[in-house]
C-alpha angles and dihedrals in degrees: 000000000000099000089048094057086058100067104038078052090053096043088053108057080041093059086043090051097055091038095047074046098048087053099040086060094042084054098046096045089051090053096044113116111203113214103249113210109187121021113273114215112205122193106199096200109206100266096032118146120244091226084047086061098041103052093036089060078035091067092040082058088234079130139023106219122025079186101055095041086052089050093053090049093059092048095058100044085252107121087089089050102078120134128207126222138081110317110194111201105199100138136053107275136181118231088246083055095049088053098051089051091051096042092046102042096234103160143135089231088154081065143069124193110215121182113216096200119214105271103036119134119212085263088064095043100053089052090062089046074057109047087046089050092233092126134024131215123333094329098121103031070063102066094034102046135081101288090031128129119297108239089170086111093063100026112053090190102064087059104098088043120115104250090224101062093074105214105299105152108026102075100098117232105238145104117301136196110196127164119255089236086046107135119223093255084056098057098038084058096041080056092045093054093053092050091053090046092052096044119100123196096256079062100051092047100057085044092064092033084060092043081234 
């Protein structure tokens, strides 16, 4: 009897272990935060599934586990709870934070994040203004180009530049939030600002030196 005690008694404790196990990693993998490295824009279409939406930001690596975090919706009465709209992923977030954003509908959906890489010329820019459906056309490639507008008068340090060179290489390479109704004037001098931010003197100096 004794002997048989024993082992209920060890099965037991067996069956709690993997089980204590099984929740410690749960745990760990809901509060995981991934490292993003470029802005992730998520549109959350009215119908869409939750494990649509899951797997989808799962492939993004916005989260670790689609399976976990709809686990953790069902838990906590939230599946239902999906709200639609345009979701942006810039920071670190845990899979528990990510619920509650997309349960509570805090989002900047007036906003896009675009990422201009190093090495981009305004061509290439202004694809990506295009693919985002920020621009149309040749709008912007207007206003940037040779014969484009002179925005020596706001900005001193395009006044040793050439006027027709438009204003290729002095749209700085970074992360950018601009608003969806954003006209092509308010971007170019979102992107002039930051230029002007990120530029040191050093920089400035060769620039004119160039008669860039």
């Amino acid at each position: 009897m004794n002997r048989k005690i024993f082992i209920y008694l060890t099965v037991i404790l067996a069956v709690l272990s993997i089980i204590a196990g099984l929740f410690f990693y749960g745990n760990y993998k809901l509060n995981e935060k991934l490292i993003i490295e470029r802005p992730i824009n998520l549109t959350v279409a009215p119908g869409d599934s939750l494990d649509k939406v899951l797997y989808t930001l799962e492939q993004k690596a916005v989260i670790s586990s689609s399976f976990l975090l709809q686990l953790y919706f069902s838990a906590n009465n939230m599946s239902d709870k999906l709200k639609a709209g345009d979701y942006i992923f810039s920071d670190a977030l845990s899979g528990v934070e990510v619920a509650k954003l997309l349960i509570s509908g805090d989002k900047k959906n007036s906003e896009l994040a675009i990422t201009i890489p190093e090495g981009y010329n305004i061509v290439a820019i202004q694809n990506e203004l295009l693919k985002n459906k920020l621009v149309i056309g040749n709008e912007w490639m207007d206003l940037v180009g040779k014969s484009g507008v002179d925005y020596s008068t706001d900005f001193s340090f395009l006044l040793d530049k050439p006027k027709n060179i438009g204003l290729e290489g002095y749209l700085f390479p970074d992360t950018y939030r601009f608003f969806k109704k954003a006209t092509p004037d308010e971007i170019t001098r979102k992107m002039l600002v930051n230029f002007d931010k990120k530029l040191s003197q050093e920089m400035r100096t060769e620039i004119k030196r160039q008669g860039k």
